[in-house]
Short mmCIF file of C-alpha atoms in Angstrom, two decimals:
data_model
loop_
_atom_site.label_atom_id
_atom_site.label_comp_id
_atom_site.label_asym_id
_atom_site.label_seq_id
_atom_site.Cartn_x
_atom_site.Cartn_y
_atom_site.Cartn_z
CA MET A 1 -0.64 15.09 11.16
CA ALA A 2 -3.07 15.00 8.20
CA SER A 3 -6.76 15.10 9.16
CA ASP A 4 -7.49 11.64 7.78
CA GLU A 5 -4.67 9.90 9.66
CA THR A 6 -5.70 7.66 12.56
CA VAL A 7 -4.53 8.10 16.12
CA TRP A 8 -5.16 4.82 17.92
CA PRO A 9 -6.42 4.63 21.50
CA GLU A 10 -3.52 5.53 23.79
CA GLU A 11 -4.33 2.63 26.13
CA LEU A 12 -3.08 0.23 23.45
CA PHE A 13 0.50 1.00 24.42
CA LEU A 14 0.30 2.00 28.08
CA ASP A 15 1.67 -1.35 29.23
CA LEU A 16 4.63 -1.73 26.87
CA ASP A 17 7.34 -3.67 28.71
CA ARG A 18 10.53 -1.83 27.82
CA ASN A 19 12.82 -4.02 29.91
CA GLY A 20 11.37 -7.50 29.43
CA PRO A 21 12.34 -10.31 27.04
CA ILE A 22 9.62 -9.61 24.44
CA PRO A 23 10.95 -7.31 21.69
CA LEU A 24 9.29 -3.90 21.55
CA TYR A 25 8.57 -4.20 17.82
CA PHE A 26 6.63 -7.41 18.52
CA GLN A 27 4.64 -5.79 21.32
CA VAL A 28 3.68 -2.87 19.09
CA SER A 29 2.86 -5.12 16.16
CA SER A 30 0.72 -7.45 18.30
CA ARG A 31 -1.30 -4.59 19.78
CA LEU A 32 -1.88 -2.98 16.40
CA GLU A 33 -2.92 -6.34 14.93
CA ALA A 34 -5.44 -6.91 17.72
CA ALA A 35 -6.87 -3.41 17.26
CA ILE A 36 -7.22 -3.89 13.50
CA ARG A 37 -8.85 -7.32 13.79
CA SER A 38 -11.26 -6.10 16.47
CA GLY A 39 -12.23 -3.02 14.46
CA ALA A 40 -10.82 -0.56 17.02
CA ILE A 41 -8.73 0.73 14.11
CA ALA A 42 -11.04 0.70 11.11
CA SER A 43 -10.28 -0.72 7.69
CA GLY A 44 -9.19 2.07 5.37
CA ALA A 45 -7.66 4.14 8.15
CA ARG A 46 -4.24 5.71 7.57
CA LEU A 47 -1.46 5.52 10.11
CA GLU A 48 0.92 8.30 10.99
CA ASN A 49 4.41 8.09 9.54
CA GLU A 50 7.07 6.07 11.35
CA ILE A 51 8.80 9.12 12.80
CA ALA A 52 5.58 10.49 14.32
CA ILE A 53 4.65 7.09 15.74
CA GLY A 54 8.12 6.69 17.26
CA GLN A 55 7.97 10.12 18.87
CA ARG A 56 4.58 9.48 20.44
CA LEU A 57 5.57 6.06 21.78
CA GLY A 58 9.15 6.93 22.68
CA LEU A 59 10.51 4.30 20.30
CA SER A 60 13.20 4.31 17.64
CA ARG A 61 12.25 4.51 14.01
CA PRO A 62 13.76 1.04 13.21
CA THR A 63 11.58 -0.48 15.95
CA VAL A 64 8.45 1.14 14.53
CA ARG A 65 9.42 0.23 10.98
CA ARG A 66 9.81 -3.43 11.87
CA ALA A 67 6.47 -3.47 13.72
CA ILE A 68 4.74 -1.97 10.68
CA GLN A 69 6.47 -4.39 8.32
CA GLU A 70 5.20 -7.33 10.37
CA LEU A 71 1.64 -6.23 9.64
CA VAL A 72 2.39 -5.46 5.99
CA ASP A 73 3.67 -9.03 5.65
CA LYS A 74 0.43 -10.32 7.19
CA GLY A 75 -1.68 -8.29 4.78
CA LEU A 76 -3.20 -6.07 7.49
CA LEU A 77 -1.39 -2.91 6.40
CA VAL A 78 -0.45 -1.77 2.94
CA ARG A 79 1.98 0.95 1.86
CA ARG A 80 0.56 3.19 -0.88
CA ARG A 81 2.68 5.59 -2.89
CA GLY A 82 1.80 9.19 -2.11
CA ILE A 83 -0.71 8.14 0.56
CA GLY A 84 1.18 6.31 3.28
CA THR A 85 0.39 3.24 5.35
CA GLN A 86 -3.24 2.14 5.30
CA VAL A 87 -5.24 -0.49 7.17
CA VAL A 88 -6.79 -3.32 5.17
CA GLN A 89 -8.53 -6.48 6.32
CA GLY A 90 -6.06 -9.14 5.30
CA THR A 91 -4.64 -10.51 2.06
CA VAL A 92 -7.19 -11.86 -0.40
CA THR A 93 -6.49 -15.57 -0.88
CA ARG A 94 -8.09 -16.98 -3.99
CA GLN A 95 -8.81 -20.64 -4.52
CA VAL A 96 -7.90 -21.71 -8.05
CA GLU A 97 -11.50 -22.27 -9.08
CA LEU A 98 -13.95 -21.07 -11.73
CA THR A 99 -14.92 -17.92 -9.87
CA SER A 100 -14.33 -14.24 -10.47
CA LEU A 101 -12.33 -11.88 -8.27
CA TYR A 102 -15.56 -10.00 -7.50
CA GLU A 103 -17.12 -13.17 -6.10
CA ASP A 104 -13.95 -14.08 -4.20
CA LEU A 105 -13.95 -10.70 -2.47
CA GLN A 106 -17.61 -11.04 -1.54
CA SER A 107 -17.14 -14.56 -0.16
CA ALA A 108 -14.22 -13.29 1.96
CA HIS A 109 -16.53 -10.55 3.36
CA HIS A 110 -14.75 -7.73 1.55
CA GLU A 111 -16.60 -4.95 -0.24
CA PRO A 112 -15.58 -5.04 -3.94
CA GLY A 113 -15.10 -1.80 -5.83
CA THR A 114 -14.77 -1.43 -9.59
CA HIS A 115 -13.49 1.35 -11.80
CA VAL A 116 -14.00 0.90 -15.55
CA ILE A 117 -11.08 2.36 -17.49
CA ALA A 118 -12.06 1.17 -20.97
CA HIS A 119 -15.16 -0.54 -22.40
CA GLU A 120 -15.33 -0.71 -26.18
CA ILE A 121 -15.52 -2.75 -29.36
CA ARG A 122 -12.14 -3.35 -30.97
CA PRO A 123 -10.64 -5.68 -33.61
CA ALA A 124 -9.29 -8.97 -32.31
CA THR A 125 -5.52 -9.37 -32.37
CA ASP A 126 -4.13 -12.73 -33.42
CA SER A 127 -3.73 -13.91 -29.82
CA VAL A 128 -7.22 -12.78 -28.82
CA ALA A 129 -8.72 -14.34 -31.95
CA THR A 130 -6.97 -17.63 -31.23
CA SER A 131 -8.17 -17.62 -27.61
CA LEU A 132 -11.79 -16.82 -28.47
CA GLY A 133 -11.92 -18.86 -31.68
CA VAL A 134 -12.84 -15.90 -33.89
CA THR A 135 -11.35 -14.44 -37.06
CA PRO A 136 -8.40 -12.04 -36.56
CA GLY A 137 -9.59 -8.47 -37.02
CA SER A 138 -13.21 -9.29 -36.21
CA ASP A 139 -15.02 -7.30 -33.52
CA VAL A 140 -14.71 -8.33 -29.88
CA VAL A 141 -15.76 -6.63 -26.66
CA TYR A 142 -12.82 -5.25 -24.68
CA MET A 143 -12.93 -4.08 -21.07
CA ARG A 144 -10.22 -2.88 -18.72
CA ARG A 145 -11.06 -2.36 -15.04
CA THR A 146 -9.48 -2.04 -11.64
CA ARG A 147 -10.82 -3.99 -8.68
CA SER A 148 -10.43 -2.69 -5.15
CA THR A 149 -11.22 -3.71 -1.61
CA ASP A 150 -11.15 -1.61 1.55
CA GLY A 151 -10.29 1.36 -0.65
CA VAL A 152 -7.09 -0.25 -1.97
CA THR A 153 -6.72 -1.30 -5.61
CA VAL A 154 -5.94 -5.02 -5.69
CA ALA A 155 -5.95 -5.87 -9.40
CA MET A 156 -6.06 -4.60 -12.95
CA LEU A 157 -8.31 -6.74 -15.16
CA GLU A 158 -8.42 -6.97 -18.95
CA ASN A 159 -11.09 -9.12 -20.59
CA TYR A 160 -12.25 -9.91 -24.12
CA LEU A 161 -15.69 -11.32 -24.99
CA PRO A 162 -17.43 -12.35 -28.23
CA PRO A 163 -19.37 -9.51 -29.94
CA GLU A 164 -22.85 -10.67 -28.87
CA PHE A 165 -22.02 -9.33 -25.41
CA SER A 166 -21.57 -5.78 -26.68
CA ASP A 167 -24.77 -4.71 -24.90
CA ILE A 168 -23.19 -5.25 -21.47
CA THR A 169 -23.09 -1.76 -19.99
CA THR A 170 -20.42 0.08 -18.05
CA GLU A 171 -22.91 0.47 -15.22
CA GLN A 172 -23.34 -3.31 -15.01
CA LEU A 173 -19.57 -3.77 -14.88
CA GLU A 174 -19.31 -1.28 -12.04
CA GLU A 175 -22.06 -2.94 -10.01
CA ARG A 176 -21.46 -6.67 -10.55
CA GLY A 177 -18.78 -9.21 -11.37
CA LEU A 178 -18.35 -10.29 -15.00
CA TYR A 179 -19.25 -13.91 -14.29
CA GLN A 180 -22.37 -12.79 -12.44
CA ILE A 181 -23.38 -10.77 -15.49
CA LEU A 182 -22.76 -13.71 -17.81
CA ARG A 183 -24.72 -16.11 -15.63
CA GLY A 184 -27.59 -13.64 -15.59
CA ARG A 185 -27.67 -13.94 -19.37
CA GLY A 186 -27.91 -17.73 -19.23
CA VAL A 187 -24.22 -18.47 -19.81
CA THR A 188 -22.87 -21.48 -17.89
CA ILE A 189 -19.09 -21.53 -17.65
CA ARG A 190 -17.96 -25.14 -17.36
CA ILE A 191 -14.20 -25.25 -17.86
CA ALA A 192 -11.23 -22.94 -18.21
CA GLN A 193 -7.58 -23.03 -19.16
CA GLN A 194 -5.58 -20.91 -16.74
CA LYS A 195 -1.96 -19.85 -16.35
CA ILE A 196 -0.57 -18.14 -13.23
CA GLY A 197 2.74 -16.31 -13.20
CA ALA A 198 4.65 -13.23 -12.10
CA ARG A 199 6.54 -10.39 -13.79
CA ARG A 200 7.55 -6.76 -13.36
CA ALA A 201 4.76 -4.20 -13.42
CA ASN A 202 4.43 -1.95 -16.45
CA ARG A 203 3.97 1.80 -16.08
CA GLU A 204 0.16 1.71 -16.05
CA GLU A 205 0.07 -1.08 -13.48
CA THR A 206 2.57 0.79 -11.31
CA GLU A 207 0.27 3.82 -11.25
CA LEU A 208 -3.05 2.01 -10.89
CA LEU A 209 -1.90 -0.50 -8.27
CA GLU A 210 0.18 2.15 -6.45
CA ILE A 211 3.29 0.01 -6.27
CA ASP A 212 6.97 0.75 -6.76
CA LYS A 213 8.19 1.31 -10.31
CA GLY A 214 9.11 -2.04 -11.81
CA GLY A 215 7.86 -3.90 -8.76
CA PRO A 216 6.47 -7.43 -9.06
CA VAL A 217 2.87 -8.33 -9.91
CA LEU A 218 1.12 -11.68 -9.88
CA THR A 219 -0.50 -12.52 -13.20
CA MET A 220 -3.33 -14.75 -14.30
CA GLU A 221 -4.40 -15.56 -17.86
CA ARG A 222 -7.61 -17.49 -18.46
CA VAL A 223 -9.76 -18.71 -21.33
CA ALA A 224 -13.20 -19.81 -20.12
CA PHE A 225 -15.57 -22.07 -22.05
CA ASP A 226 -19.34 -22.49 -21.77
CA SER A 227 -21.28 -25.77 -21.57
CA SER A 228 -21.17 -26.16 -25.36
CA GLY A 229 -17.37 -25.89 -25.40
CA ARG A 230 -17.30 -22.42 -26.92
CA ALA A 231 -14.74 -19.89 -25.67
CA ILE A 232 -16.74 -17.22 -23.89
CA GLU A 233 -14.06 -15.08 -22.21
CA PHE A 234 -10.35 -14.38 -22.47
CA GLY A 235 -8.72 -12.42 -19.69
CA HIS A 236 -5.34 -11.44 -18.35
CA HIS A 237 -5.06 -9.85 -14.95
CA ALA A 238 -2.35 -8.33 -12.73
CA TYR A 239 -2.51 -8.39 -8.92
CA ARG A 240 -0.67 -6.69 -6.09
CA PRO A 241 1.45 -9.49 -4.55
CA ASP A 242 1.22 -8.02 -1.04
CA MET A 243 -2.58 -8.04 -1.24
CA TYR A 244 -3.33 -11.20 -3.15
CA SER A 245 -2.41 -14.85 -3.41
CA PHE A 246 -3.60 -18.00 -5.18
CA GLU A 247 -4.25 -21.21 -3.28
CA THR A 248 -4.73 -24.75 -4.54
CA THR A 249 -4.94 -28.25 -3.12
CA LEU A 250 -2.65 -30.96 -4.48
CA VAL A 251 -3.46 -34.63 -4.17
CA ALA A 252 -0.91 -37.41 -4.73
CA LYS A 253 -1.87 -40.15 -7.18
#
């Protein structure tokens, strides 16, 4: 067993009923879920592989696999390529509102992490120019980041801003959410046009989000406008579907 893999308290499984009506996979899954939610198994901890777990508990690999999958489906465990199965504290559910992912993670009592991959001035493509209302080829601020929680990368974020925000630093992007930075500069974001979808992950997203090659990602594209009606930000983001979801309320007319 690797040194950073977690061995849970043995008393969790001392009373497994191997002859009763409750399936063994459900008993294992329920006990692991309770331990994760209580903090007995810490967020970020790695579990042993299914074979090792089965040997220690005297259970078949299919039983263990199904128990683990139950918790993956609930967003309490996540499978990471090259790392294994890791504990997280639930799927991030995002209300479809004018907030940033950074703020959503904070409000859900997660600890946001940011890695800045690119932060530069580049010429606006036609689509970026149209979204921001600038001339094609003119300078815009480009940033590409990953956002993580509980040590797991949840999203890859690409954003474009008008050139007057070129003095935003990489350090600021690593420490705060983009909307927090903009508000600190006196920008009030009033309205946004947003599109949510899904597609297959590209190669970079597969590597950064640690998902299967060609696996699905949730996508969000947004153009945000300030109180004067000027486009202030254009972004398109990709999210791990097993770690993230969008939520909205619909009202009948």
